[in-house]
PDB file of C-alpha atoms in Angstrom:
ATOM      1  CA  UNK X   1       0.000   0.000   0.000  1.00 86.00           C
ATOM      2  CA  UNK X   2       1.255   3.623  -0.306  1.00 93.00           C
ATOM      3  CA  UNK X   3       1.796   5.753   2.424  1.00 96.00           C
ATOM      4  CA  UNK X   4      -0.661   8.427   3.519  1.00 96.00           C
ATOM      5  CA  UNK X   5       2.349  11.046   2.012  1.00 96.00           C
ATOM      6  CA  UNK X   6       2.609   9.406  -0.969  1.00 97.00           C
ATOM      7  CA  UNK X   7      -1.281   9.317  -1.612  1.00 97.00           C
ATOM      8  CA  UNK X   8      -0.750  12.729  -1.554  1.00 97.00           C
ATOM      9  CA  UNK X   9       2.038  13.633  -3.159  1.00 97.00           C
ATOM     10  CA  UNK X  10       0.879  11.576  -5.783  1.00 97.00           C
ATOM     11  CA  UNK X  11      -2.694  13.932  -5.903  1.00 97.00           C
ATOM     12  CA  UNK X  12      -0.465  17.195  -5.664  1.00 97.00           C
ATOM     13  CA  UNK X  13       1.424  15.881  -8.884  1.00 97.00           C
ATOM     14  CA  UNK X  14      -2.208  15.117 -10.723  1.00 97.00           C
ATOM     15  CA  UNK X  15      -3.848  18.524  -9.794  1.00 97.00           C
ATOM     16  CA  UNK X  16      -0.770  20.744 -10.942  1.00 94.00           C
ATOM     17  CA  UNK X  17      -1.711  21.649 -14.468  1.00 89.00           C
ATOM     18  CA  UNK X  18      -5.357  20.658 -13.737  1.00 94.00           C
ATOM     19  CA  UNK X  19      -6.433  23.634 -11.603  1.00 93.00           C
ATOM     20  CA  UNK X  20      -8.350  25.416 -13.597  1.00 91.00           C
ATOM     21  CA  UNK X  21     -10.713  22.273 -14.064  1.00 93.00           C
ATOM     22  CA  UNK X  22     -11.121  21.573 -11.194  1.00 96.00           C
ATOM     23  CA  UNK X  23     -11.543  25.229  -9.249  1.00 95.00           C
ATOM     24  CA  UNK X  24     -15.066  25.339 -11.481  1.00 95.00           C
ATOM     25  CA  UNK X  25     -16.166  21.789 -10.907  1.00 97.00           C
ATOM     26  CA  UNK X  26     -15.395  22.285  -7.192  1.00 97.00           C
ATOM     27  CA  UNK X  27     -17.144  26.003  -7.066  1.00 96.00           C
ATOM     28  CA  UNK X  28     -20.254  24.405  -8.608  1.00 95.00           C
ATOM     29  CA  UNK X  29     -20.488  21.441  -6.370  1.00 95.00           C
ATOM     30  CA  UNK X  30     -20.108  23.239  -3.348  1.00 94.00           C
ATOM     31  CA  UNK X  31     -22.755  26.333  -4.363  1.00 94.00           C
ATOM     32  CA  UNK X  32     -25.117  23.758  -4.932  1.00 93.00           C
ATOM     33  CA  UNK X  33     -24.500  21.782  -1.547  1.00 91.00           C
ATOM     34  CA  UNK X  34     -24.199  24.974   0.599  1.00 90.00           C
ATOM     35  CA  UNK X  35     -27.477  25.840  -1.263  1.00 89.00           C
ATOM     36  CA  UNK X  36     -29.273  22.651  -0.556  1.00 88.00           C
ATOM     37  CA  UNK X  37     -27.640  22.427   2.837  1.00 84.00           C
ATOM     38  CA  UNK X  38     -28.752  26.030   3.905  1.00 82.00           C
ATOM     39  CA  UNK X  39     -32.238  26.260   2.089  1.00 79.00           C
ATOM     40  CA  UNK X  40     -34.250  24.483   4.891  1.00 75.00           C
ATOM     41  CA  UNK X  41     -33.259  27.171   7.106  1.00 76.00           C
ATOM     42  CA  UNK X  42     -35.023  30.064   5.146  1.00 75.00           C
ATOM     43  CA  UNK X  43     -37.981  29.901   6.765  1.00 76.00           C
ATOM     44  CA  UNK X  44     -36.460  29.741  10.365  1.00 67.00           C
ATOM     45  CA  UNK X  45     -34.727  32.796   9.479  1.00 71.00           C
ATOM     46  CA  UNK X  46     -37.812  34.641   8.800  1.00 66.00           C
ATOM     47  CA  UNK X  47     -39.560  33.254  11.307  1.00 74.00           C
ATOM     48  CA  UNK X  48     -42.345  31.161   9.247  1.00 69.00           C
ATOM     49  CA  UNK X  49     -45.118  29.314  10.124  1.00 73.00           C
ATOM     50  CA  UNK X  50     -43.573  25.686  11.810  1.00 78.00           C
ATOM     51  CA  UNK X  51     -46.077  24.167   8.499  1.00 79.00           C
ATOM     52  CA  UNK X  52     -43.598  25.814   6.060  1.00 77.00           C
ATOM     53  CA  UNK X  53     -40.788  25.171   7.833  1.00 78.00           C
ATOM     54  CA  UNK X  54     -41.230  21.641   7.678  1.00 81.00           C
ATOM     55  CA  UNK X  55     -42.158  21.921   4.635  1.00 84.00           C
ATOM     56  CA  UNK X  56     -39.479  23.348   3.673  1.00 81.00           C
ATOM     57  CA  UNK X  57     -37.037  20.702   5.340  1.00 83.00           C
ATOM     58  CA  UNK X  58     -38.580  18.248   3.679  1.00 85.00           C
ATOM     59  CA  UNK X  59     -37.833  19.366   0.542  1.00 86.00           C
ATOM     60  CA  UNK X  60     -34.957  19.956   0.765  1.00 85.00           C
ATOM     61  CA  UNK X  61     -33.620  16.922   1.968  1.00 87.00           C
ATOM     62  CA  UNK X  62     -35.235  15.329  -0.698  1.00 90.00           C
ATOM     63  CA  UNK X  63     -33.325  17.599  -2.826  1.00 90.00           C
ATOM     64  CA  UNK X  64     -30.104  16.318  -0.928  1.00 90.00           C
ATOM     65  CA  UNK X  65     -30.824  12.670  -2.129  1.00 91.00           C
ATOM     66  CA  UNK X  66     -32.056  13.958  -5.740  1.00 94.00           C
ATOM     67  CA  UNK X  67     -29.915  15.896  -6.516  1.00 93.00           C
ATOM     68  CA  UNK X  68     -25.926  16.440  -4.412  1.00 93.00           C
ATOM     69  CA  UNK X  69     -25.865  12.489  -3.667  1.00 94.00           C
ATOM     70  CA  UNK X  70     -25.359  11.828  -7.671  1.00 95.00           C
ATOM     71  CA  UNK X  71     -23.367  15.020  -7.963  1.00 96.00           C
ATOM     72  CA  UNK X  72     -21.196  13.626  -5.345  1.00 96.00           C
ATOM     73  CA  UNK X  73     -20.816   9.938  -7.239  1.00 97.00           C
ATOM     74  CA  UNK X  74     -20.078  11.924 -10.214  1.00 97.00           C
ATOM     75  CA  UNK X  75     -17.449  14.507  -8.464  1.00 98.00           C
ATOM     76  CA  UNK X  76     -15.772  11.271  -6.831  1.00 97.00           C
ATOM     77  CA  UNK X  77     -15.614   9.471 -10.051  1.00 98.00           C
ATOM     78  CA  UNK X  78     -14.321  12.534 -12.209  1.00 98.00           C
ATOM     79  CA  UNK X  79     -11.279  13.019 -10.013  1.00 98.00           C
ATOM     80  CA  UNK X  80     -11.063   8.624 -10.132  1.00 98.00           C
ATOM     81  CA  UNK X  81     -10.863   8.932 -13.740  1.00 98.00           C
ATOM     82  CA  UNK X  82      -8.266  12.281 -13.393  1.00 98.00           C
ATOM     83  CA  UNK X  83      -5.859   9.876 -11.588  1.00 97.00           C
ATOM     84  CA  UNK X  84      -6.470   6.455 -13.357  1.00 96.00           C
ATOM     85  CA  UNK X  85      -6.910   7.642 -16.894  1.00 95.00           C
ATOM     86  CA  UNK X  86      -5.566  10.977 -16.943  1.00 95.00           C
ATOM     87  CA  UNK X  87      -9.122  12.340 -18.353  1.00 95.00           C
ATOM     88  CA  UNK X  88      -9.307  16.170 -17.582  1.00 93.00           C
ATOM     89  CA  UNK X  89     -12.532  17.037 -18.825  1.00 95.00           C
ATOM     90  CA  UNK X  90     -13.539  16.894 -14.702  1.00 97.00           C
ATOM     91  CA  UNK X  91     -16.815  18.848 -15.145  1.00 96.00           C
ATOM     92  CA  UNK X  92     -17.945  16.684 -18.151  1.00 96.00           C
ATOM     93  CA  UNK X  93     -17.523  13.233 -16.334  1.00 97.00           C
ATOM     94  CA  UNK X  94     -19.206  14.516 -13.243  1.00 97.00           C
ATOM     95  CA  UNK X  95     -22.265  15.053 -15.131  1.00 96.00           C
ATOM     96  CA  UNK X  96     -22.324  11.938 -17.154  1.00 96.00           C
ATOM     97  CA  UNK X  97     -21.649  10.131 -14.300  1.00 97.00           C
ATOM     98  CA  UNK X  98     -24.060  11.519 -11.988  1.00 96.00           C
ATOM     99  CA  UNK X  99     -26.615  11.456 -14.011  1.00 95.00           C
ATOM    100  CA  UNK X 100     -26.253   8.617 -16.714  1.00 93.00           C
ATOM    101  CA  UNK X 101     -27.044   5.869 -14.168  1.00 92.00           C
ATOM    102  CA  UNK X 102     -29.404   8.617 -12.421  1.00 95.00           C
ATOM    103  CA  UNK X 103     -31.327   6.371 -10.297  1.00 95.00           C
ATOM    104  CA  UNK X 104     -28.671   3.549  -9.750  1.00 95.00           C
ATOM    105  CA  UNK X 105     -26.540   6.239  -8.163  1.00 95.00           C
ATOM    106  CA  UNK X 106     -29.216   7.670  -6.092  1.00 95.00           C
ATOM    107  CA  UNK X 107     -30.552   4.562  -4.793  1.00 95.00           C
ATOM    108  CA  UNK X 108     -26.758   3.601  -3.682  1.00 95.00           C
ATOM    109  CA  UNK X 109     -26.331   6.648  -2.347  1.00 93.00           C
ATOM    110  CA  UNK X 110     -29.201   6.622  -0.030  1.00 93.00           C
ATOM    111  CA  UNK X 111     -28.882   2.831   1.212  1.00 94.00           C
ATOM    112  CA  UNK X 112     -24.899   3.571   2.007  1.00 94.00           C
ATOM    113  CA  UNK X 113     -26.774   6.923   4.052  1.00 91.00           C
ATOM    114  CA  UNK X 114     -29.205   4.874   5.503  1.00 91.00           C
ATOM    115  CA  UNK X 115     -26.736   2.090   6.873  1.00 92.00           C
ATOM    116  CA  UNK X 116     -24.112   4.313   8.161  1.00 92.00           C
ATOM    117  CA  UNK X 117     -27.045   6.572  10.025  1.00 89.00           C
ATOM    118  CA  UNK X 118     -28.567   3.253  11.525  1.00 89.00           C
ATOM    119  CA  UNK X 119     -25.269   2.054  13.004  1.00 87.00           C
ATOM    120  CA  UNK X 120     -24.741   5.606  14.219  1.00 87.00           C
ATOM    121  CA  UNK X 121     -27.968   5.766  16.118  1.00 82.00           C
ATOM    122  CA  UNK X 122     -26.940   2.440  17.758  1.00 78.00           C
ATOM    123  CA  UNK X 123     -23.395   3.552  18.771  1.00 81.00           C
ATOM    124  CA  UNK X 124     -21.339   6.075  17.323  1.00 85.00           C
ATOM    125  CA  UNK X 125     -18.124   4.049  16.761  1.00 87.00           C
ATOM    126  CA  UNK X 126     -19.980   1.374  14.823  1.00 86.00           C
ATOM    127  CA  UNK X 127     -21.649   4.055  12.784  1.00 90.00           C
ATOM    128  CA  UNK X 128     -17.902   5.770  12.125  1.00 93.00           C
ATOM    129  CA  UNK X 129     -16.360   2.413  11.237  1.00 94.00           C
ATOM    130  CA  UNK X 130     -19.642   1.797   8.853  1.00 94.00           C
ATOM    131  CA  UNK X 131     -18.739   5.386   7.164  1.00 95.00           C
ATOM    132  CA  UNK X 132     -15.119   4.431   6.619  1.00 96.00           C
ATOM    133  CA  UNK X 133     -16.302   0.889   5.502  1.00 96.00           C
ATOM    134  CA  UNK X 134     -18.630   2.385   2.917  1.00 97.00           C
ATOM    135  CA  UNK X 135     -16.274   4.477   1.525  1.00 96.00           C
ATOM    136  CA  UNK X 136     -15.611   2.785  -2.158  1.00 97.00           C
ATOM    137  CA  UNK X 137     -19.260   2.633  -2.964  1.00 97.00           C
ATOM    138  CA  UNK X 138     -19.423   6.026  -5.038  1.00 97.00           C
ATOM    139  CA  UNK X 139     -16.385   4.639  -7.018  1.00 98.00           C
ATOM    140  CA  UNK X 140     -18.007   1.088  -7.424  1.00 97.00           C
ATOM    141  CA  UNK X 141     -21.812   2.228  -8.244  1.00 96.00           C
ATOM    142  CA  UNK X 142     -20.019   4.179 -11.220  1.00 96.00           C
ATOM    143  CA  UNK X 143     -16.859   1.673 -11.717  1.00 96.00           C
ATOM    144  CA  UNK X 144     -18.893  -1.474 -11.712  1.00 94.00           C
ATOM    145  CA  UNK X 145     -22.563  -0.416 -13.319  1.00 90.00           C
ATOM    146  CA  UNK X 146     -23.052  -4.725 -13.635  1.00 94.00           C
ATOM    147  CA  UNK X 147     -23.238  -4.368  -9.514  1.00 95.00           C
ATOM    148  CA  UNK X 148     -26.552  -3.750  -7.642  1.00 95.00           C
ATOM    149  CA  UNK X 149     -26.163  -1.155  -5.324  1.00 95.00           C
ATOM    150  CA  UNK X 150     -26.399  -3.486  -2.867  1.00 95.00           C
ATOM    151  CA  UNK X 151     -23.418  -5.513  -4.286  1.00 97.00           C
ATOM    152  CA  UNK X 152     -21.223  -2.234  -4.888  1.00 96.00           C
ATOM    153  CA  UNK X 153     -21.874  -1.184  -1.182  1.00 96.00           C
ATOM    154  CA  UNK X 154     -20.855  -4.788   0.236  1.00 96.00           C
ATOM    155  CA  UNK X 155     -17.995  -5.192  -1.992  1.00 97.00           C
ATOM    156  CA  UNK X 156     -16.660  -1.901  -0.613  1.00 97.00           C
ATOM    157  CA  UNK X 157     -17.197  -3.463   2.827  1.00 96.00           C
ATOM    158  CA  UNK X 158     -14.835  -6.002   1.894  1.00 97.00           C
ATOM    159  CA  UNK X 159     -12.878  -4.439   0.227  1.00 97.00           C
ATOM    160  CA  UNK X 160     -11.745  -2.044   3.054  1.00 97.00           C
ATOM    161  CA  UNK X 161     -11.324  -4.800   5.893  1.00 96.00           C
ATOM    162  CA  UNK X 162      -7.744  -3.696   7.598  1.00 95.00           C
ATOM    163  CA  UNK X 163      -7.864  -0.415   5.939  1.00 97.00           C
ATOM    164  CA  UNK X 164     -10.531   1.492   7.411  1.00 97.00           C
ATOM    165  CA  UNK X 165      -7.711   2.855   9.945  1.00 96.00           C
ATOM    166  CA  UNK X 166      -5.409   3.589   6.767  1.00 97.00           C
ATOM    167  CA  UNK X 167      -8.518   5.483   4.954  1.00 97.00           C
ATOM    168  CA  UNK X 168      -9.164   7.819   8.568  1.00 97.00           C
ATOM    169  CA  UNK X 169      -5.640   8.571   9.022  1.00 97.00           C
ATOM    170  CA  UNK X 170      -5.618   9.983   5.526  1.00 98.00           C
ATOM    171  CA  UNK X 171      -8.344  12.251   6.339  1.00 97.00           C
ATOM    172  CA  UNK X 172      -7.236  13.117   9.056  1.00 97.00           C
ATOM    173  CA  UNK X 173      -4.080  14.026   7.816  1.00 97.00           C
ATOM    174  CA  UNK X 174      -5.847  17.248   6.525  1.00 97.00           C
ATOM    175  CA  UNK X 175      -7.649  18.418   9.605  1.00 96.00           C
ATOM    176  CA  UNK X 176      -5.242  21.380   8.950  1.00 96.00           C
ATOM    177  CA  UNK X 177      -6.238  22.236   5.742  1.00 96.00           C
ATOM    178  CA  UNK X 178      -9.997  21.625   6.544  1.00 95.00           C
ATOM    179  CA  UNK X 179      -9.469  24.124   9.523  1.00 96.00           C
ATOM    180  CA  UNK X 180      -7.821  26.716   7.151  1.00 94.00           C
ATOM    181  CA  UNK X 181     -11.033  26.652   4.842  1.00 93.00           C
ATOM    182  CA  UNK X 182     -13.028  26.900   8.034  1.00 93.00           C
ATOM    183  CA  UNK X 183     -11.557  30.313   9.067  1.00 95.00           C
ATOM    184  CA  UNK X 184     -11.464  31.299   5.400  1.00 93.00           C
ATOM    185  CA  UNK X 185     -15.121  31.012   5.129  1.00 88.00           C
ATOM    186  CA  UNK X 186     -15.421  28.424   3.210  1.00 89.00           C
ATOM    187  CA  UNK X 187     -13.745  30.097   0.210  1.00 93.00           C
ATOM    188  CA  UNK X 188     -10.106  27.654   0.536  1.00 94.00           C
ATOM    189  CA  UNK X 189     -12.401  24.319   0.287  1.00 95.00           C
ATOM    190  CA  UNK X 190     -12.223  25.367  -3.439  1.00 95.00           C
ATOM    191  CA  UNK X 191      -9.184  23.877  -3.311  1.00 95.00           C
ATOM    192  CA  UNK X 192      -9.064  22.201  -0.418  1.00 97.00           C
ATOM    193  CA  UNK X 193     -11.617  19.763  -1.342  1.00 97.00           C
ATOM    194  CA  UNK X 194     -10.089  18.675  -4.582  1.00 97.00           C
ATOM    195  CA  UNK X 195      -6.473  18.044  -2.356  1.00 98.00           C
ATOM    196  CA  UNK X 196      -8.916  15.467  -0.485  1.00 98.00           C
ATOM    197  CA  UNK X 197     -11.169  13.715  -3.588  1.00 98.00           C
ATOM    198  CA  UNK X 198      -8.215  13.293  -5.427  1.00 98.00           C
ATOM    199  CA  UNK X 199      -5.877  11.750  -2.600  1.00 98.00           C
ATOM    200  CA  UNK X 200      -8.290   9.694  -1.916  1.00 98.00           C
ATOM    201  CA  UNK X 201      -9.076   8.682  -4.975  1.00 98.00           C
ATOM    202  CA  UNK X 202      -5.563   8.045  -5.121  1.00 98.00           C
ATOM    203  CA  UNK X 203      -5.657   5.385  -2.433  1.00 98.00           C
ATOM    204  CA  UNK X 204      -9.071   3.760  -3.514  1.00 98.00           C
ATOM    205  CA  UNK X 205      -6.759   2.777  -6.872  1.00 98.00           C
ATOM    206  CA  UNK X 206      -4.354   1.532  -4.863  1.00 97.00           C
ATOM    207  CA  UNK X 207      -6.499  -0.654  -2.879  1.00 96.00           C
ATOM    208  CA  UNK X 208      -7.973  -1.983  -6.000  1.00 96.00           C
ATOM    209  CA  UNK X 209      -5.427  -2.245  -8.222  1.00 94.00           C
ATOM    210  CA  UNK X 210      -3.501  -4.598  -4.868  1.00 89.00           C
ATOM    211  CA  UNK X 211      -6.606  -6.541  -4.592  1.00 71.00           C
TER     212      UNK X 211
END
């Protein structure tokens, strides 16, 4: 396996010269999760009727599993095919990914968000291993379209048995950076966030390519 610094070294080497790509895909996705996120909270803000405000959250959340759960398949799975393939055209295979296998990707989405929520409400740990265990299915449900999602979600169980601890050191190795785009407002997870996707993605080709 590589290290956690060469997982990122390796990213740092993919993103230079692919910038410019990625700062638009990246400003999209987040405008569109920060405006899904925050939308539900209109109505508290103008202090609506608790009918609309409910209203309103559901809604919204429904617009989380419509619509930034494929967006985030396809945003995983464009920076995948940046570091396997060497495909630049990020914002291009974020769409066709997303929303080629629309349903497929939704439907995988929302069982992996329903599993790792379940064994969160029993314990916390269990729900954090679950997360870390889960990680691969965005890459599978687009990598492996002959899986159910289901299949892709399990297979990324197994495939991350003795590496879930690898996988959380990783992220963890950016808690600076994520605090940086905290005090920046937000603004440095522009390129913050594609640091992260693509180091990850980095080590999810790794894992499979070893398997």
């Amino acid at each position: 396996m590589k290290s956690i610094r060469e997982c990122k070294a390796e990213a740092r080497g993919i993103l230079r010269g692919n910038w410019n790509g990625s700062f638009t895909l990246t400003l999209v996705f987040l405008l569109i999760v920060g405006a899904v996120s925050l939308g539900d909270k209109v109505p508290v803000f103008l202090g609506a009727h608790k009918a609309v405000t409910a209203g309103f959250a559901v809604l919204f959340t429904l617009l989380s599993f419509l619509v930034v759960n494929p967006m985030f398949v396809g945003y995983q799975n464009a920076y995948r095919l940046l570091c396997e393939k060497g495909e630049r055209n990020l914002g291009e295979n974020a769409r066709r990914i997303a929303f080629g296998r629309y349903f497929h990707n939704v439907v995988g989405f929302f069982l992996m968000t329903v599993a790792i929520v379940g064994w969160t409400l029993l314990l916390i740990v269990p729900g954090i291993v679950k997360f870390f265990a889960y990680a691969f299915a965005p890459y599978l449900l687009a990598e492996r379209p002959e899986l159910t999602p289901v299949e892709a979600i399990r297979l990324s169980d197994r495939m991350m048995k003795g590496h879930k601890w690898a996988l959380c050191k990783l992220y963890l190795s950016f808690f600076g950076w994520i605090l940086l785009g905290c005090l920046s407002a937000g603004i440095g997870f522009i390129w913050i966030q594609p640091y992260i996707t693509t180091s990850v993605s980095v080590f999810y080709l790794d894992i499979r390519n070893s398997a």
